Structures are given as C-alpha cells and as structure tokens.
mmCIF file of C-alpha atoms and ligand atoms in Angstrom:
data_model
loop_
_atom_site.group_PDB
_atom_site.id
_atom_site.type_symbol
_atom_site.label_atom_id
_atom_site.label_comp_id
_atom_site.label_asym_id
_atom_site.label_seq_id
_atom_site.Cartn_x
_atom_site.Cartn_y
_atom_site.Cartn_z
ATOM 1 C CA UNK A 131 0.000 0.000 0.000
ATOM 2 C CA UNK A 132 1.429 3.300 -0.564
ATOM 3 C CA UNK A 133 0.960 6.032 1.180
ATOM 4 C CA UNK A 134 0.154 9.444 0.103
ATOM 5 C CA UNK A 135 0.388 12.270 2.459
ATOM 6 C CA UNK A 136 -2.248 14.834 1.822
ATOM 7 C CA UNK A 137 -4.089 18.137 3.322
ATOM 8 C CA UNK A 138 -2.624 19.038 7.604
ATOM 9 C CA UNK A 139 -5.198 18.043 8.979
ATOM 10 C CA UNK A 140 -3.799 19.675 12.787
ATOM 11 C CA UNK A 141 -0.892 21.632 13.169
ATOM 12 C CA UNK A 142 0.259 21.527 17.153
ATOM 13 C CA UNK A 143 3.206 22.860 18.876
ATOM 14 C CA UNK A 144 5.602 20.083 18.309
ATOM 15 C CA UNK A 145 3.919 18.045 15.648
ATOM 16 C CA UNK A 146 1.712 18.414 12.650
ATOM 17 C CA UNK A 147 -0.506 16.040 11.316
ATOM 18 C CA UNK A 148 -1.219 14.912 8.213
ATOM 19 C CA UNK A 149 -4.765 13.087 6.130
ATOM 20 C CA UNK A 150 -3.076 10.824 3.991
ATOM 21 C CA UNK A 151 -5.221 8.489 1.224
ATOM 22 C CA UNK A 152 -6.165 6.074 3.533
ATOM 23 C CA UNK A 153 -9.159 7.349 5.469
ATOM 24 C CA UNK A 154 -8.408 5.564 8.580
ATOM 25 C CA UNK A 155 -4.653 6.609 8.494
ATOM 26 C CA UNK A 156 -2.685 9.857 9.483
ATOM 27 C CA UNK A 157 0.460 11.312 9.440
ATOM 28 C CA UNK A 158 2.580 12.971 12.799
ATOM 29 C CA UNK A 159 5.284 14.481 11.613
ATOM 30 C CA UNK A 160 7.758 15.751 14.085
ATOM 31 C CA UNK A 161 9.093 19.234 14.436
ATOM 32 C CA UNK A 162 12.004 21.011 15.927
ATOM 33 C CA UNK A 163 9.761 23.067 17.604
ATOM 34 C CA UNK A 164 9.582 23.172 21.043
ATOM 35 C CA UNK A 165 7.405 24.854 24.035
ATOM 36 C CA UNK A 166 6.913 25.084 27.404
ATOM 37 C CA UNK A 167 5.140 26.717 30.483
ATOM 38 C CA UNK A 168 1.954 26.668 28.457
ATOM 39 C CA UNK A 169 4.113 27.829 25.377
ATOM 40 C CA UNK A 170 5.036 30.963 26.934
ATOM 41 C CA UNK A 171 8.510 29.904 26.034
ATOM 42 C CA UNK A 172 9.031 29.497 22.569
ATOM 43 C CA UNK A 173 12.226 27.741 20.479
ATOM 44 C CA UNK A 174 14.000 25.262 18.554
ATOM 45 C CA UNK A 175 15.955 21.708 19.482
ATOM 46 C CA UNK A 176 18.357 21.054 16.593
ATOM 47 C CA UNK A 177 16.996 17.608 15.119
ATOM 48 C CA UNK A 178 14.488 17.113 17.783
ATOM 49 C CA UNK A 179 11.847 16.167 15.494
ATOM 50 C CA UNK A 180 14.245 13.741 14.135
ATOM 51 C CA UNK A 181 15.042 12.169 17.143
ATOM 52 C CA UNK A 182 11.625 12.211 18.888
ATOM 53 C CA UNK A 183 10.261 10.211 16.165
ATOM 54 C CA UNK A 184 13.086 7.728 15.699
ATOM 55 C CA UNK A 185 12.646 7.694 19.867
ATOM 56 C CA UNK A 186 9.073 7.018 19.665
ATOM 57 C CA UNK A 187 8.762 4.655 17.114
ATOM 58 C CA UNK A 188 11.017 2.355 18.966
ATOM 59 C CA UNK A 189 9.181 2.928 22.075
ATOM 60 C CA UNK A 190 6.138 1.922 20.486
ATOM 61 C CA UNK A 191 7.364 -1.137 18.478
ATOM 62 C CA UNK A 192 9.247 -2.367 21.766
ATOM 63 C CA UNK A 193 5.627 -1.923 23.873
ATOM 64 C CA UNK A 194 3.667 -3.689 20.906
ATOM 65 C CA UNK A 195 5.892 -6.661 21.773
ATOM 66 C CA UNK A 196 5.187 -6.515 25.281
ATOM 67 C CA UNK A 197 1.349 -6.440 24.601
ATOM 68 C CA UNK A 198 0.684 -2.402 25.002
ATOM 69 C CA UNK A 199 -0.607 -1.876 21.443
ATOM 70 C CA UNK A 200 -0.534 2.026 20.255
ATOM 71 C CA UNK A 201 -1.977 4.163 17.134
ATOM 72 C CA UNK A 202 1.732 3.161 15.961
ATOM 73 C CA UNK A 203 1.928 1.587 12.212
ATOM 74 C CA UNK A 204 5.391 2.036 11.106
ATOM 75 C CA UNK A 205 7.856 4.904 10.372
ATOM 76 C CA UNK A 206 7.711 6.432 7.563
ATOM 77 C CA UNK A 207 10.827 8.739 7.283
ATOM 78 C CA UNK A 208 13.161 10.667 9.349
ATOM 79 C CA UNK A 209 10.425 13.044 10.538
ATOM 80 C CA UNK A 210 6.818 11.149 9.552
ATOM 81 C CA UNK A 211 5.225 8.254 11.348
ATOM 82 C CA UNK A 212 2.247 6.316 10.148
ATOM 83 C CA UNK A 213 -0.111 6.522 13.096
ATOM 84 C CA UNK A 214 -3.794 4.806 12.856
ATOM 85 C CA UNK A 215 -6.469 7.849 12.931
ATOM 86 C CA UNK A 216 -8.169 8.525 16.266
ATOM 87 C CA UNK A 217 -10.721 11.066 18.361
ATOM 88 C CA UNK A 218 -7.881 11.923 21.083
ATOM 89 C CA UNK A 219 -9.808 11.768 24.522
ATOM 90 C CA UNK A 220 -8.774 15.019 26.174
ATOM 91 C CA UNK A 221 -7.465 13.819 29.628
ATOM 92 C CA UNK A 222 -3.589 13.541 29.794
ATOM 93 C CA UNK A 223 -2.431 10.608 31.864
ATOM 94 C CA UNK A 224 0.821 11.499 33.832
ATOM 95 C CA UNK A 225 2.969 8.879 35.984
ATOM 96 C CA UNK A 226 5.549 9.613 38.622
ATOM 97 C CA UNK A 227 7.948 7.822 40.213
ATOM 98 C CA UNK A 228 9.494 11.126 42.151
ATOM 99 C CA UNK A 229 8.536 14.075 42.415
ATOM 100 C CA UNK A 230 9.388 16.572 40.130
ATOM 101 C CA UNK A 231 7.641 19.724 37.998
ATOM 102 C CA UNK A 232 4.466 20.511 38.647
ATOM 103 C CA UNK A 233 3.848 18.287 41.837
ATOM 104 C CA UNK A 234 6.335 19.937 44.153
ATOM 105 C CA UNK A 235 4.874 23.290 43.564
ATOM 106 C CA UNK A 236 0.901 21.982 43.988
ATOM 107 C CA UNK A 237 1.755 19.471 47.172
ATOM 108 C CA UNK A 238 4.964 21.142 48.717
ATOM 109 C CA UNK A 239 6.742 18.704 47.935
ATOM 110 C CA UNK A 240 10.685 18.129 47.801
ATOM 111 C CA UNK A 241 12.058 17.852 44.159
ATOM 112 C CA UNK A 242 13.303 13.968 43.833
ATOM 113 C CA UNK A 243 10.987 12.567 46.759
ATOM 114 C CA UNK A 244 10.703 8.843 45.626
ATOM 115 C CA UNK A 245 6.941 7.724 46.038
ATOM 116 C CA UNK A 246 6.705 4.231 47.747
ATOM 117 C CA UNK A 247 4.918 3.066 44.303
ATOM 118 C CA UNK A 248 3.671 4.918 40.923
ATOM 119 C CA UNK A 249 1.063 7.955 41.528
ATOM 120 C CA UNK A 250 -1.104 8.344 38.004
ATOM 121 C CA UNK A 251 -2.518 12.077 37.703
ATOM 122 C CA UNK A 252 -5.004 13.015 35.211
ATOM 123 C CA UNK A 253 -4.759 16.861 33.240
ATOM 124 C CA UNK A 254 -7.552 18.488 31.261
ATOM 125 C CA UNK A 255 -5.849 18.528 27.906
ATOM 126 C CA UNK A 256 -6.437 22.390 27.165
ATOM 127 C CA UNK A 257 -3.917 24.817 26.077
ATOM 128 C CA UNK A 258 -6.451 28.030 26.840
ATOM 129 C CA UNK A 259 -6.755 26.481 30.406
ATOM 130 C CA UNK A 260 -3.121 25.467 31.059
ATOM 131 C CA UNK A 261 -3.968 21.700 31.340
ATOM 132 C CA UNK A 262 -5.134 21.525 34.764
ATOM 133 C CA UNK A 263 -5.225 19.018 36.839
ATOM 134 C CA UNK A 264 -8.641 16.927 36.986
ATOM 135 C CA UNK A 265 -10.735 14.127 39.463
ATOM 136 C CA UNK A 266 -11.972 11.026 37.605
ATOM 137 C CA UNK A 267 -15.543 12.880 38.483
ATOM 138 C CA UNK A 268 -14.711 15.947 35.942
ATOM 139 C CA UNK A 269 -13.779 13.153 33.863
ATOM 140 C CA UNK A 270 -16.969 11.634 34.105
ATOM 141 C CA UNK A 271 -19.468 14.286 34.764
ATOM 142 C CA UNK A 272 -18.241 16.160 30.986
ATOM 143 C CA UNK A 273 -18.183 12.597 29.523
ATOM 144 C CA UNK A 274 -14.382 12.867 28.541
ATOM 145 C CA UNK A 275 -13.868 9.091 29.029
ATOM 146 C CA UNK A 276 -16.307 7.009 30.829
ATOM 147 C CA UNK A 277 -14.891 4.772 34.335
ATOM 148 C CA UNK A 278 -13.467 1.789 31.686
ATOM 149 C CA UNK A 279 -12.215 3.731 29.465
ATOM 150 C CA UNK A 280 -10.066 5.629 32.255
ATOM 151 C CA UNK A 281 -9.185 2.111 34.154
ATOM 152 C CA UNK A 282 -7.938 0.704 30.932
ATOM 153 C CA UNK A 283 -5.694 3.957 30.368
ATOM 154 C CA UNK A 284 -4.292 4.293 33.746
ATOM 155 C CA UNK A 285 -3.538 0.342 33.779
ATOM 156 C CA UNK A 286 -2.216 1.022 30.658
ATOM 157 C CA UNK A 287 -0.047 3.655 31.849
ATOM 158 C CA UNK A 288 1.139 1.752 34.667
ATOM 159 C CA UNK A 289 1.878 -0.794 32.613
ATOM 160 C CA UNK A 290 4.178 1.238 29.956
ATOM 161 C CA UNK A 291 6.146 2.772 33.456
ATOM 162 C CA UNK A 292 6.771 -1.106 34.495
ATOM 163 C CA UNK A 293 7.946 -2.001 31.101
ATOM 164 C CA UNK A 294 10.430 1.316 30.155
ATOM 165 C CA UNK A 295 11.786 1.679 33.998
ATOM 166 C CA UNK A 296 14.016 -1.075 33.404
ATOM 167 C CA UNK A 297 14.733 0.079 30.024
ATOM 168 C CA UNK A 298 15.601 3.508 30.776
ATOM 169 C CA UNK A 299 17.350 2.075 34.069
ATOM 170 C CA UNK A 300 19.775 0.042 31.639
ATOM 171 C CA UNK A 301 20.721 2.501 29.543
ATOM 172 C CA UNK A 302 21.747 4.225 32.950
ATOM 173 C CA UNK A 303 18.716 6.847 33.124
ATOM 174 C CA UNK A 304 15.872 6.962 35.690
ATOM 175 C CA UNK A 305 12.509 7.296 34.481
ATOM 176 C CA UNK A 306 11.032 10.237 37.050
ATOM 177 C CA UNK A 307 7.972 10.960 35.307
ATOM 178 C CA UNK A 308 6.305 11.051 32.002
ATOM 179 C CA UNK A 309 2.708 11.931 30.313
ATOM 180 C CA UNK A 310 0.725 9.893 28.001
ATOM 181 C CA UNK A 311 -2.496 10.366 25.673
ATOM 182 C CA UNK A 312 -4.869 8.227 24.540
ATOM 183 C CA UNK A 313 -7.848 7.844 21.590
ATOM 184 C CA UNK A 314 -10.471 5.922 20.226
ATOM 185 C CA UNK A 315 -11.186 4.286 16.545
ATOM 186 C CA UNK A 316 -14.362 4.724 15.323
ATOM 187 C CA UNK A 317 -15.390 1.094 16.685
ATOM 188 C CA UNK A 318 -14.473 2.650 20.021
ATOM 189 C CA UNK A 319 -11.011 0.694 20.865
ATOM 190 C CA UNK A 320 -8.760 3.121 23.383
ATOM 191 C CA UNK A 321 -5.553 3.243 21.915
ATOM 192 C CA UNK A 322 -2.099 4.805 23.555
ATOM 193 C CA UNK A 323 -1.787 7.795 20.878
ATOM 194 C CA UNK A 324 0.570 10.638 20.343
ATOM 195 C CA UNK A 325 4.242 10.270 21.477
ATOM 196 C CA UNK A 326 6.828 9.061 24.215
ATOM 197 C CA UNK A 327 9.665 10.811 24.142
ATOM 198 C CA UNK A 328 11.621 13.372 26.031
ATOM 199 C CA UNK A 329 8.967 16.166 24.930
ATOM 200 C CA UNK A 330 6.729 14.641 27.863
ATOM 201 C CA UNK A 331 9.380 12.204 30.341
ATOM 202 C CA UNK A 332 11.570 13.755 32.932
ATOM 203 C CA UNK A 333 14.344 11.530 33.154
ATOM 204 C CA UNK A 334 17.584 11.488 35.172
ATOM 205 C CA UNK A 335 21.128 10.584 34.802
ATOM 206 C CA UNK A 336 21.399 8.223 37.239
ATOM 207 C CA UNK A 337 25.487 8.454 37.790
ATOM 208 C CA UNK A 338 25.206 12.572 38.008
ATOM 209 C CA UNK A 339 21.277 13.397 38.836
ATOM 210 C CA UNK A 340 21.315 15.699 35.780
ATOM 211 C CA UNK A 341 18.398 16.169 33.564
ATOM 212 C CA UNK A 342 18.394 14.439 30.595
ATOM 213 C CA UNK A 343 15.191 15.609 29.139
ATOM 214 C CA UNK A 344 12.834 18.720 27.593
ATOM 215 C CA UNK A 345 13.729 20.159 31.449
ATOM 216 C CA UNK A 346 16.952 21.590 29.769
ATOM 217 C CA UNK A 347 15.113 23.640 27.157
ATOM 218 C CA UNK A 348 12.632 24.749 30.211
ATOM 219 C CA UNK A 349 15.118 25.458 32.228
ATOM 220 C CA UNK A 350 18.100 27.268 30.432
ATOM 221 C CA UNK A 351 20.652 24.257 31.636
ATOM 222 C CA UNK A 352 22.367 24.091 28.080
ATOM 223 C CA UNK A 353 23.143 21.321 26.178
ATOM 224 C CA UNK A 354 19.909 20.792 24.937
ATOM 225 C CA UNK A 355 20.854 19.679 21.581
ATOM 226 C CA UNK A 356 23.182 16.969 22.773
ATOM 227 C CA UNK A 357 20.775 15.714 25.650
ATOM 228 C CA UNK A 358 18.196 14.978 23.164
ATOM 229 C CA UNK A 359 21.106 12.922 21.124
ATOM 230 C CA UNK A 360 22.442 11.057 23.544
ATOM 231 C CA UNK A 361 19.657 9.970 24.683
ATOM 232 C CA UNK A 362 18.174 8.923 21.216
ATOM 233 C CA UNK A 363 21.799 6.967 20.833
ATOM 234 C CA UNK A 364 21.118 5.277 23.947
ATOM 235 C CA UNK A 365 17.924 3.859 23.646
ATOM 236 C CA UNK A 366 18.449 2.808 19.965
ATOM 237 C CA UNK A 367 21.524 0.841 20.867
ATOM 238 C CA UNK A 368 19.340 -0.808 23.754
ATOM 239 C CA UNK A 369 16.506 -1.494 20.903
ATOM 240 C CA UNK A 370 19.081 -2.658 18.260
ATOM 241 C CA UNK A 371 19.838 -5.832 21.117
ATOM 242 C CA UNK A 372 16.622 -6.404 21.714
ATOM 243 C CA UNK A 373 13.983 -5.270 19.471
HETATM 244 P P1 ADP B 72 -0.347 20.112 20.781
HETATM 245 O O1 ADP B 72 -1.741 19.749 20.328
HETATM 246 O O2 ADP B 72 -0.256 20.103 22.287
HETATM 247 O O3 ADP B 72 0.188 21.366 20.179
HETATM 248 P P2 ADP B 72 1.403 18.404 19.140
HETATM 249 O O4 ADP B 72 2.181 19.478 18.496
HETATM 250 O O5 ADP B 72 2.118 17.191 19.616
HETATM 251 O O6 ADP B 72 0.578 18.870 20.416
HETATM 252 O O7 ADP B 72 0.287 18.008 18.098
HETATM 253 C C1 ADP B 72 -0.085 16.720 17.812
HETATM 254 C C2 ADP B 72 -1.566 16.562 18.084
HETATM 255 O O8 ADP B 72 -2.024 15.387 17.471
HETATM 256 C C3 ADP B 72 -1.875 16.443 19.582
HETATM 257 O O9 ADP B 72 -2.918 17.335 19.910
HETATM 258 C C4 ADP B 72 -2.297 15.000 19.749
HETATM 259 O O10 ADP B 72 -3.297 14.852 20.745
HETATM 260 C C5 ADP B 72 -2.858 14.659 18.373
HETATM 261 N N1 ADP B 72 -2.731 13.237 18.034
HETATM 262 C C6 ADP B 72 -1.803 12.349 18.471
HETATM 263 N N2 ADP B 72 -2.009 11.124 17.962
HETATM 264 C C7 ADP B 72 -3.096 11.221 17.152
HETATM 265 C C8 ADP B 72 -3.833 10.279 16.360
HETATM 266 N N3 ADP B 72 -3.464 9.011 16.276
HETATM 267 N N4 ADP B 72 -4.936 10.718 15.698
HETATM 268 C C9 ADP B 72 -5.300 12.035 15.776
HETATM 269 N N5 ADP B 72 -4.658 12.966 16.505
HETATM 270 C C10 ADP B 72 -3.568 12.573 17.196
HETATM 271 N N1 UDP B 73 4.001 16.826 30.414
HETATM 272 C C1 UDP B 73 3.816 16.902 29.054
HETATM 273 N N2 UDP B 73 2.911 17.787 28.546
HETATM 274 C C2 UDP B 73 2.173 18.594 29.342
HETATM 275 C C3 UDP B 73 2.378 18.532 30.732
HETATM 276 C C4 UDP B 73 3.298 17.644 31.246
HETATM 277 O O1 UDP B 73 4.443 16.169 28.298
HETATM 278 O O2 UDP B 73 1.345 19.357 28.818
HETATM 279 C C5 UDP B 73 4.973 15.876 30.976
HETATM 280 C C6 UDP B 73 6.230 16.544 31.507
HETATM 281 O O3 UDP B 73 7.251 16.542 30.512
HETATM 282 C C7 UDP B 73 6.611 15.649 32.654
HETATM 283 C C8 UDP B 73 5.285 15.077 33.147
HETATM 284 O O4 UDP B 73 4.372 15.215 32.070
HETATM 285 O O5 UDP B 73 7.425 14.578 32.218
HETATM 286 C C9 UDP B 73 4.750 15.750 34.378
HETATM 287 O O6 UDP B 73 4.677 17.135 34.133
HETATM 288 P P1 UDP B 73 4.267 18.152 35.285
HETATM 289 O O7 UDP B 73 2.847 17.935 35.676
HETATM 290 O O8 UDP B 73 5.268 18.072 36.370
HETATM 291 O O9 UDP B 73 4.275 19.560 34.594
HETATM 292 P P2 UDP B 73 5.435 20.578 34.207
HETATM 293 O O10 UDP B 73 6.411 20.629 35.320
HETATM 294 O O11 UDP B 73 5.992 20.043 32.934
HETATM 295 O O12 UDP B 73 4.668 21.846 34.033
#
C-alpha cells in the first residue's frame, strides 16, 4: 500500500498532522519546535523532530511486543510516522515515580521525593486552560472518558512505566515521570496515541542526577541539543539488542 500524504489536517506545537489516502490513516510528523510553560517559552531543538520520532517509534514497536498496542503503524521517514487515525480523549495521563515539575509546587513537595509506588494524575488537555489538573468525576461528569475507558488507560499507563523503567534504568537513566495520551477508533477501541519521548518524560542521569530531558530547554541548563542525542543513541543501541 502506498501512502500518500495529503491536506494538515492539525498543526500543534511540536507536531503536525497529516490526512493521507487512507481514510483511517494519518500522518505525525515531528518538528524542531519546542514549548513550554503553556508555550510561553518558545524555540527550537536542533533535530528534535528527528530524534523524537526515531525515539518514539522504537518505544512503540518495543511496547507492541510486550502487549501495550498504540496508534503506531510504522515509520515512515526521518520526521513522519504512520499513526492509525483517532478522536484523542482530552485527559492527559501522567505517571511519577518522584517528584518533580508541577507536583512539588501543587503538594509542597521536595524535588526527587521517591513515592513508595507509581502515583497516576489526570490533566484536562487544554492549552487556553493550562492543562489543569482533573478528578476522575470531571472526567466523568463532561463525559471525557467514561470509568473503563479511564481504568484501561491508567492500567495502561502503569503498565508502559513497568515495562520502560528497566529500560531507561539500563541505559543508565531513571525514568522520574512522564505523560501519556490516549484515543479511540471509530469502533471505540482506546488506543495509547501521540508520542513518548523526552517532549513529555523527565528523566535522570542516574550516575550525576542531571536532567536528561525537555527540562533543559525549560530550564536554560544548556546542552539541549546533545541531551536529546544522547539519549536517542542510547535507547536505539538498547533497541538494536533487543527489538
Ligand atoms: P499540541 O496539540 O499540544 O500542540 P502536538 O504538536 O504534539 O501537540 O500536536 C499533535 C496533536 O495530534 C496532539 O494534539 C495530539 O493529541 C494529536 N494526536 C496524536 N495522535 C493522534 C492520532 N493518532 N490521531 C489524531 N490525533 C492525534
Ligand atoms: N508533560 C507533558 N505535557 C504537558 C504537561 C506535562 O508532556 O502538557 C509531561 C512533563 O514533561 C513531565 C510530566 O508530564 O514529564 C509531568 O509534568 P508536570 O505535571 O510536572 O508539569 P510541568 O512541570 O511540565 O509543568
């Protein structure tokens, strides 16, 4: 089958995606773009697009084999991956290990407290309202997923932390926290969706503590560039042995 890429059908702050001929098929294509505090801060990652989709399409592959399946269909090119069309359910799923970001600032809490097991958060995916943080009842009361629909994303999500801990823990990172988003097919499947990559994980050198992650474009800690490399050299190494 080949693929035509046709009309942008969305274009976000990191990605844009593309119809494509098949009507049940759509192309993310990652940007160098890059955002954060609510896109307040504005700039570029040199290659970051190319990385983050190389990054993610491994990520996704490697949780297909361990039974997580994704809107993932294959990569395309350097920046465009063939992702299965979905209605993206508006609640952002986010997993911590330690705390870190937006936690310590809401719950007092000391930056790098380990929790004694995973704490899943859900965000109101809305850029106007700074994605704030939701109960399952907002969740059910606007109808944004129903109760099975959220169980089978945060098991989901608890899942994908138990599967790339170890990975990111081999390749001598620690995975502190990360944020994952979900859709439906028309027949009403939930489906992990969008990206993983270090647009949306906080993860930490484990021999020096430092930040190995978006966290140096939020935070002015230089290096960006090269963070986003290594990292991407790391994990496909890892993936080469085992994928
Ligand atoms: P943002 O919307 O925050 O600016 P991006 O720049 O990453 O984010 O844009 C990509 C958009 O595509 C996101 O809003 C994401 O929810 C959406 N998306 C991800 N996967 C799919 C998919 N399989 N089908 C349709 N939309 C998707
Ligand atoms: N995250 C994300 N997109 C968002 C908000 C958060 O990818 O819109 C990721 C972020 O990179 C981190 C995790 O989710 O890995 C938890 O983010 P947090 O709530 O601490 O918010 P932040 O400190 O990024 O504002």
């Amino acid at each position: 089958m080949i693929i035509e890429r046709k009309s942008p059908l969305y274009d976000g702050k990191s990605k844009t995606i593309f119809e494509t001929n098949q009507s049940e098929l759509v192309i993310q294509y990652f940007k160098d773009d890059a955002t954060a505090f609510n896109a307040q801060k504005k700039g570029t990652i040199v290659n970051k697009g190319l990385l983050n989709n190389l990054t993610s399409s491994q990520i996704f592959e490697f949780l297909a084999k361990n039974q997580i399946p994704s809107h993932f269909v294959k990569k395309l090119s350097e920046r465009e991956m063939l992702v299965k069309k979905l209605t993206i359910i508006p609640v952002e799923i986010v997993v911590r290990n330690r705390a870190a970001g937006s936690i310590c600032k809401r719950l007092g809490l000391e930056k790098g407290k380990a929790f004694s097991h995973p704490i899943v958060e859900t965000f109101f995916k809305n850029d106007s309202l700074g994605d704030p943080l939701i109960s399952e009842e907002h969740i059910f009361h606007f109808g944004w997923a129903t109760p099975a629909e959220l169980k089978e994303m945060k098991a989901s999500a608890l899942k994908v932390n138990h599967i790339l801990k170890p990975v990111f823990e081999s390749i001598g990172l620690e995975l502190i926290d990360f944020k994952l988003e979900f859709g439906k097919t028309k027949d009403g499947f939930v489906l992990l969706a969008d990206e993983i990559t270090l647009d949306g994980c906080r993860l930490w050198d484990k021999a020096t503590g430092e930040s190995m992650d978006k966290d140096r474009f939020r935070h002015d800690l230089g290096r960006v560039d090269e963070a986003y490399q290594e990292v991407t050299h790391r994990l496909t190494q890892f993936f080469s042995r085992s994928l």
